Amino acid sequence: MTSLRAITIIGFFVVMELAVAVETYLTSGSVLVPRLSEVLAVLGTGLAAFSLQADDPPRRPWLVFFLAMLTVPTARLVGMLELSLAGFPVKVLILIVSNVAIVAALYLFTRVLRASGFAPDWDDPEARGTRNMLIGFVSLLGLAALANQYLVITRATSAANLTIQTVSIFADAAICAAGLYLMWLVRPLMGGSVAQPYLLIAIGGGVFIVMDFIQSIQQVATQDELASPVLTGMALLGWSCFALAGFAQRRLLKTADV
Amino acid sequence: MGDSKVATEVVRVLTPLLGPHTARRALAMVCKRAGKDSGSLGPEDLPVAHQTLRPMLRTLVGKDIAVKVLADLGAQGGS
């Protein structure tokens, strides 16, 4: 029951970032590699979900996470068709579903950890210090989301733009808050292979919240419109974290086979 | 008094999966259920360890890994 090796994780990130750099150099743009990272996130989370047995408690959050990842390339394909529903691009509606699904998956992950009996109790006096830190960070996150939303409202160029950015800001804030809570629950498990997928998910969520803040300043509605190589690189990092989380969970299960 | 051989094996088997801190917490849970301290835990307490850990591991990591971990514990903790 082993986790992914550090060199594997770092190597994955490096290969992805190099690939996008090469694509940008050759084509003056970066389309395929970012989309590949999203597909890898689908693949990784799907492998994790379907490696677990149907009645295993961790299967449900992995399944929801997989479905959340699946909606992203689906939205891209739908976006090419330029479908709209009641004036809203269907692509935007699908991305809203994706954000909600990720929040739901993270909540389900925290529920599995708490139900196992291995996670710390919220009222545990020994965990008071880290608990207070968590509350502090989440509070700051909420304030940052509100400030971000103010920027979005003052700079939005369309209803669809405003909607997707608003949903993205608060969903990513919820994702980051859930990710921080997940890390708080996983902290006692550090040093064990079971912690790795959760840490990767939490890091991926953290990357996207930072991106959201930057994007709202740049008035970018969705990640297709990323112009900065820094943002492209960050998006790659986020999707890679989600992909690697799934691969790590899969490895945990496969190396348990007798 | 240090840990018994069985207690040491419980921690050794669980640490790669759960990390050292939670492995020791799991041992404490087993000891509490067995009504013994970690220095007194013996092979006769392995069924108690299994009963304690099985549902927790099943919830956290699923059936396959739980079965493997408990098999490792049963194979090595009783020898």
Short mmCIF file of C-alpha atoms in Angstrom, two decimals:
data_model
loop_
_atom_site.label_atom_id
_atom_site.label_comp_id
_atom_site.label_asym_id
_atom_site.label_seq_id
_atom_site.Cartn_x
_atom_site.Cartn_y
_atom_site.Cartn_z
CA MET A 1 0.00 0.00 0.00
CA THR A 2 2.38 2.63 -1.27
CA SER A 3 1.90 6.20 -2.35
CA LEU A 4 3.29 7.94 -5.42
CA ARG A 5 6.94 8.77 -5.09
CA ALA A 6 7.93 12.43 -4.84
CA ILE A 7 10.03 12.16 -8.00
CA THR A 8 6.96 10.87 -9.88
CA ILE A 9 4.83 13.81 -8.76
CA ILE A 10 7.50 16.40 -9.48
CA GLY A 11 8.30 14.74 -12.79
CA PHE A 12 4.64 14.84 -13.80
CA PHE A 13 4.45 18.57 -13.09
CA VAL A 14 7.69 19.27 -14.93
CA VAL A 15 6.64 17.27 -17.99
CA MET A 16 3.29 19.05 -18.17
CA GLU A 17 4.83 22.50 -17.79
CA LEU A 18 7.50 21.71 -20.39
CA ALA A 19 4.84 20.39 -22.76
CA VAL A 20 2.83 23.59 -22.55
CA ALA A 21 5.99 25.65 -23.01
CA VAL A 22 6.80 23.68 -26.17
CA GLU A 23 3.24 24.01 -27.44
CA THR A 24 3.31 27.76 -26.83
CA TYR A 25 6.64 28.09 -28.62
CA LEU A 26 5.52 26.05 -31.62
CA THR A 27 1.99 27.38 -31.99
CA SER A 28 2.11 30.77 -30.20
CA GLY A 29 -0.72 29.50 -28.01
CA SER A 30 -1.53 26.79 -25.49
CA VAL A 31 -4.67 24.78 -26.10
CA LEU A 32 -3.91 21.09 -26.30
CA VAL A 33 -1.76 20.62 -23.20
CA PRO A 34 -4.17 22.42 -20.83
CA ARG A 35 -7.01 20.34 -22.25
CA LEU A 36 -4.86 17.22 -21.83
CA SER A 37 -4.37 18.06 -18.15
CA GLU A 38 -8.15 18.21 -17.73
CA VAL A 39 -8.55 14.84 -19.45
CA LEU A 40 -5.86 13.36 -17.20
CA ALA A 41 -7.81 14.64 -14.19
CA VAL A 42 -10.84 12.77 -15.53
CA LEU A 43 -8.74 9.65 -16.08
CA GLY A 44 -7.08 9.76 -12.65
CA THR A 45 -10.25 10.34 -10.68
CA GLY A 46 -12.12 7.76 -12.74
CA LEU A 47 -9.45 5.14 -12.08
CA ALA A 48 -9.70 5.89 -8.37
CA ALA A 49 -13.49 5.73 -8.30
CA PHE A 50 -13.84 2.51 -10.27
CA SER A 51 -10.99 0.76 -8.44
CA LEU A 52 -13.02 0.84 -5.25
CA GLN A 53 -15.82 -1.60 -4.61
CA ALA A 54 -19.38 -0.36 -5.03
CA ASP A 55 -20.11 -0.42 -1.29
CA ASP A 56 -16.79 1.09 -0.18
CA PRO A 57 -17.46 4.46 1.53
CA PRO A 58 -14.63 6.27 -0.30
CA ARG A 59 -16.17 5.37 -3.66
CA ARG A 60 -18.95 7.92 -3.55
CA PRO A 61 -16.74 11.01 -3.10
CA TRP A 62 -14.36 9.76 -5.78
CA LEU A 63 -17.29 9.16 -8.13
CA VAL A 64 -18.64 12.67 -7.56
CA PHE A 65 -15.14 14.07 -8.04
CA PHE A 66 -14.78 12.11 -11.27
CA LEU A 67 -18.11 13.44 -12.54
CA ALA A 68 -17.01 16.97 -11.63
CA MET A 69 -13.82 16.51 -13.63
CA LEU A 70 -15.79 15.01 -16.54
CA THR A 71 -17.98 18.10 -16.82
CA VAL A 72 -15.00 20.29 -17.67
CA PRO A 73 -13.97 18.78 -21.03
CA THR A 74 -17.67 18.25 -21.68
CA ALA A 75 -18.20 21.98 -21.25
CA ARG A 76 -15.34 22.67 -23.66
CA LEU A 77 -16.95 20.47 -26.32
CA VAL A 78 -20.35 22.03 -25.75
CA GLY A 79 -18.72 25.46 -25.95
CA MET A 80 -17.61 24.69 -29.49
CA LEU A 81 -21.25 24.20 -30.44
CA GLU A 82 -22.13 27.58 -28.90
CA LEU A 83 -25.36 26.30 -27.39
CA SER A 84 -27.36 28.55 -25.11
CA LEU A 85 -30.26 28.08 -22.74
CA ALA A 86 -32.44 30.99 -21.63
CA GLY A 87 -29.74 33.34 -22.78
CA PHE A 88 -26.92 31.61 -20.90
CA PRO A 89 -24.22 29.65 -22.70
CA VAL A 90 -24.72 25.95 -21.88
CA LYS A 91 -20.98 25.74 -21.36
CA VAL A 92 -21.26 28.21 -18.48
CA LEU A 93 -24.10 26.23 -16.92
CA ILE A 94 -22.07 23.01 -17.11
CA LEU A 95 -19.07 24.71 -15.47
CA ILE A 96 -21.35 25.89 -12.67
CA VAL A 97 -22.40 22.25 -12.14
CA SER A 98 -18.72 21.29 -12.09
CA ASN A 99 -17.94 23.79 -9.35
CA VAL A 100 -20.86 22.60 -7.23
CA ALA A 101 -19.88 18.97 -7.76
CA ILE A 102 -16.31 19.61 -6.61
CA VAL A 103 -17.59 21.22 -3.41
CA ALA A 104 -19.89 18.22 -2.91
CA ALA A 105 -17.01 15.77 -3.47
CA LEU A 106 -14.82 17.55 -0.93
CA TYR A 107 -17.62 17.50 1.62
CA LEU A 108 -18.06 13.76 1.04
CA PHE A 109 -14.30 13.20 1.46
CA THR A 110 -14.37 14.98 4.82
CA ARG A 111 -17.35 12.88 5.82
CA VAL A 112 -15.46 9.65 5.05
CA LEU A 113 -12.50 10.81 7.11
CA ARG A 114 -14.67 11.77 10.07
CA ALA A 115 -16.69 8.55 9.88
CA SER A 116 -13.54 6.40 9.90
CA GLY A 117 -12.71 7.38 13.46
CA PHE A 118 -9.11 8.21 12.52
CA ALA A 119 -9.67 11.93 12.02
CA PRO A 120 -9.37 14.37 14.94
CA ASP A 121 -12.50 15.50 16.73
CA TRP A 122 -13.41 19.14 16.23
CA ASP A 123 -13.63 19.53 20.03
CA ASP A 124 -10.31 17.80 20.74
CA PRO A 125 -8.36 20.13 23.08
CA GLU A 126 -5.07 18.98 21.54
CA ALA A 127 -6.24 20.21 18.14
CA ARG A 128 -7.35 23.63 19.38
CA GLY A 129 -4.38 25.53 18.00
CA THR A 130 -4.67 24.18 14.47
CA ARG A 131 -8.45 24.46 14.62
CA ASN A 132 -8.21 28.17 15.40
CA MET A 133 -5.74 28.61 12.57
CA LEU A 134 -8.19 26.89 10.25
CA ILE A 135 -11.02 29.19 11.36
CA GLY A 136 -8.75 32.19 10.80
CA PHE A 137 -7.74 31.12 7.31
CA VAL A 138 -11.31 30.36 6.28
CA SER A 139 -12.43 33.75 7.57
CA LEU A 140 -9.73 35.47 5.52
CA LEU A 141 -10.79 33.39 2.56
CA GLY A 142 -14.35 34.58 2.94
CA LEU A 143 -13.22 38.20 3.06
CA ALA A 144 -11.01 37.70 0.02
CA ALA A 145 -13.93 36.15 -1.87
CA LEU A 146 -16.14 39.13 -1.02
CA ALA A 147 -13.43 41.57 -2.12
CA ASN A 148 -12.96 39.55 -5.27
CA GLN A 149 -16.68 39.61 -5.93
CA TYR A 150 -16.70 43.38 -5.59
CA LEU A 151 -14.03 43.60 -8.29
CA VAL A 152 -16.03 41.26 -10.49
CA ILE A 153 -19.24 43.26 -10.14
CA THR A 154 -17.50 46.51 -11.00
CA ARG A 155 -15.73 45.07 -14.03
CA ALA A 156 -18.08 42.44 -15.49
CA THR A 157 -18.76 42.84 -19.19
CA SER A 158 -21.83 40.56 -19.50
CA ALA A 159 -24.38 38.65 -17.44
CA ALA A 160 -22.77 35.32 -18.36
CA ASN A 161 -19.33 36.68 -17.46
CA LEU A 162 -20.63 37.96 -14.11
CA THR A 163 -22.45 34.69 -13.36
CA ILE A 164 -19.57 32.35 -14.07
CA GLN A 165 -17.08 34.53 -12.21
CA THR A 166 -19.40 34.82 -9.19
CA VAL A 167 -20.03 31.09 -9.07
CA SER A 168 -16.36 30.41 -9.63
CA ILE A 169 -15.25 32.78 -6.86
CA PHE A 170 -17.58 31.40 -4.21
CA ALA A 171 -17.29 27.80 -5.35
CA ASP A 172 -13.50 28.02 -5.34
CA ALA A 173 -13.60 29.71 -1.94
CA ALA A 174 -15.77 26.82 -0.74
CA ILE A 175 -13.38 24.39 -2.40
CA CYS A 176 -10.41 26.01 -0.71
CA ALA A 177 -12.17 26.10 2.67
CA ALA A 178 -13.14 22.47 2.30
CA GLY A 179 -9.58 21.74 1.20
CA LEU A 180 -8.20 23.41 4.33
CA TYR A 181 -10.61 21.44 6.50
CA LEU A 182 -9.61 18.29 4.62
CA MET A 183 -5.95 19.01 5.39
CA TRP A 184 -6.83 19.57 9.05
CA LEU A 185 -8.52 16.16 9.12
CA VAL A 186 -5.67 14.49 7.21
CA ARG A 187 -2.87 16.04 9.29
CA PRO A 188 -2.72 13.15 11.81
CA LEU A 189 -2.39 10.73 8.88
CA MET A 190 0.73 12.40 7.52
CA GLY A 191 3.51 9.96 6.85
CA GLY A 192 0.98 7.39 5.68
CA SER A 193 0.06 6.65 2.08
CA VAL A 194 -3.64 7.33 2.64
CA ALA A 195 -2.93 11.04 3.16
CA GLN A 196 -1.38 11.67 -0.24
CA PRO A 197 -4.51 11.80 -2.44
CA TYR A 198 -6.18 14.19 -0.01
CA LEU A 199 -3.18 16.48 0.11
CA LEU A 200 -3.01 16.63 -3.67
CA ILE A 201 -6.71 17.47 -3.88
CA ALA A 202 -6.31 20.22 -1.30
CA ILE A 203 -3.29 21.70 -3.11
CA GLY A 204 -5.16 21.64 -6.43
CA GLY A 205 -8.07 23.47 -4.85
CA GLY A 206 -5.71 26.06 -3.39
CA VAL A 207 -4.16 26.73 -6.79
CA PHE A 208 -7.54 27.45 -8.35
CA ILE A 209 -8.59 29.92 -5.64
CA VAL A 210 -5.43 31.93 -6.28
CA MET A 211 -6.11 31.78 -10.00
CA ASP A 212 -9.63 33.02 -9.49
CA PHE A 213 -8.39 36.11 -7.76
CA ILE A 214 -5.94 36.86 -10.54
CA GLN A 215 -8.50 36.11 -13.25
CA SER A 216 -11.10 38.42 -11.77
CA ILE A 217 -8.62 41.21 -11.95
CA GLN A 218 -7.89 40.33 -15.53
CA GLN A 219 -11.64 40.09 -16.33
CA VAL A 220 -11.30 36.64 -17.73
CA ALA A 221 -14.52 34.57 -17.69
CA THR A 222 -13.22 31.06 -18.24
CA GLN A 223 -9.85 29.45 -18.48
CA ASP A 224 -10.02 29.33 -22.30
CA GLU A 225 -9.28 32.99 -22.26
CA LEU A 226 -6.10 32.73 -20.21
CA ALA A 227 -3.48 34.93 -21.78
CA SER A 228 -0.81 34.85 -19.12
CA PRO A 229 1.59 31.91 -19.20
CA VAL A 230 1.64 32.10 -15.41
CA LEU A 231 -2.11 31.44 -15.24
CA THR A 232 -1.82 28.67 -17.81
CA GLY A 233 0.93 27.10 -15.75
CA MET A 234 -1.13 27.40 -12.58
CA ALA A 235 -4.15 25.78 -14.23
CA LEU A 236 -1.90 22.92 -15.34
CA LEU A 237 -0.68 22.56 -11.77
CA GLY A 238 -4.22 22.46 -10.42
CA TRP A 239 -5.51 19.86 -12.89
CA SER A 240 -2.30 17.84 -12.47
CA CYS A 241 -2.86 17.76 -8.71
CA PHE A 242 -6.36 16.38 -9.23
CA ALA A 243 -5.08 13.82 -11.74
CA LEU A 244 -2.25 12.74 -9.44
CA ALA A 245 -4.65 12.45 -6.50
CA GLY A 246 -6.62 9.90 -8.46
CA PHE A 247 -3.48 8.06 -9.57
CA ALA A 248 -2.24 8.03 -5.97
CA GLN A 249 -5.51 6.54 -4.75
CA ARG A 250 -5.38 3.96 -7.53
CA ARG A 251 -1.78 3.06 -6.63
CA LEU A 252 -2.78 2.63 -3.01
CA LEU A 253 -5.42 0.13 -4.04
CA LYS A 254 -3.30 -1.71 -6.59
CA THR A 255 -0.32 -2.15 -4.28
CA ALA A 256 -2.67 -3.68 -1.72
CA ASP A 257 -3.42 -6.56 -4.10
CA VAL A 258 -1.91 -9.83 -2.86
CA MET B 1 7.23 -0.95 30.34
CA GLY B 2 7.56 -0.93 26.52
CA ASP B 3 5.17 -2.18 23.91
CA SER B 4 4.53 -5.89 23.57
CA LYS B 5 5.46 -7.69 20.37
CA VAL B 6 1.84 -7.61 19.20
CA ALA B 7 1.55 -3.89 19.95
CA THR B 8 4.75 -3.23 18.03
CA GLU B 9 3.40 -5.21 15.08
CA VAL B 10 0.11 -3.28 15.11
CA VAL B 11 2.00 -0.01 14.83
CA ARG B 12 4.42 -1.40 12.25
CA VAL B 13 1.66 -2.72 10.00
CA LEU B 14 -0.51 0.41 10.24
CA THR B 15 2.20 3.08 9.95
CA PRO B 16 2.80 2.85 6.17
CA LEU B 17 -0.91 3.39 5.60
CA LEU B 18 -1.96 5.72 8.42
CA GLY B 19 1.27 7.39 9.42
CA PRO B 20 3.01 6.99 12.80
CA HIS B 21 0.70 9.27 14.81
CA THR B 22 -2.55 7.64 13.75
CA ALA B 23 -1.02 4.16 13.96
CA ARG B 24 -0.30 4.77 17.64
CA ARG B 25 -3.79 6.18 18.14
CA ALA B 26 -5.18 3.03 16.54
CA LEU B 27 -3.08 0.94 18.93
CA ALA B 28 -4.50 2.95 21.84
CA MET B 29 -8.02 2.20 20.60
CA VAL B 30 -7.22 -1.52 20.42
CA CYS B 31 -5.72 -1.48 23.92
CA LYS B 32 -8.75 0.34 25.29
CA ARG B 33 -11.10 -2.19 23.77
CA ALA B 34 -8.99 -5.11 25.00
CA GLY B 35 -8.79 -3.56 28.45
CA LYS B 36 -4.98 -3.78 28.47
CA ASP B 37 -2.01 -1.52 28.09
CA SER B 38 0.31 -1.74 25.09
CA GLY B 39 2.84 -3.74 27.09
CA SER B 40 0.34 -6.50 27.83
CA LEU B 41 -1.27 -6.93 24.42
CA GLY B 42 -0.82 -10.50 23.22
CA PRO B 43 -1.72 -12.80 20.31
CA GLU B 44 -5.00 -13.62 22.06
CA ASP B 45 -6.00 -9.96 21.54
CA LEU B 46 -5.65 -10.08 17.75
CA PRO B 47 -9.37 -10.78 17.26
CA VAL B 48 -10.09 -7.65 19.29
CA ALA B 49 -7.64 -5.70 17.13
CA HIS B 50 -9.40 -6.96 14.02
CA GLN B 51 -12.84 -6.11 15.39
CA THR B 52 -11.66 -2.62 16.30
CA LEU B 53 -9.79 -1.82 13.12
CA ARG B 54 -11.89 -3.52 10.45
CA PRO B 55 -14.79 -1.03 10.31
CA MET B 56 -12.47 1.95 10.63
CA LEU B 57 -10.19 0.80 7.85
CA ARG B 58 -13.12 -0.24 5.67
CA THR B 59 -14.59 3.25 5.98
CA LEU B 60 -11.31 5.01 5.28
CA VAL B 61 -9.74 2.94 2.52
CA GLY B 62 -12.28 0.38 1.38
CA LYS B 63 -12.62 -3.36 1.79
CA ASP B 64 -9.63 -4.58 -0.25
CA ILE B 65 -7.02 -2.61 1.67
CA ALA B 66 -8.71 -3.31 5.00
CA VAL B 67 -8.59 -7.05 4.31
CA LYS B 68 -4.93 -6.86 3.29
CA VAL B 69 -3.90 -4.87 6.36
CA LEU B 70 -5.73 -7.17 8.75
CA ALA B 71 -4.27 -10.21 6.99
CA ASP B 72 -0.78 -8.74 7.50
CA LEU B 73 -1.59 -8.13 11.14
CA GLY B 74 -2.93 -11.61 11.65
CA ALA B 75 0.02 -13.24 9.91
CA GLN B 76 2.73 -11.35 11.76
CA GLY B 77 1.22 -10.30 15.05
CA GLY B 78 0.51 -13.87 16.11
CA SER B 79 3.96 -15.25 15.37
#
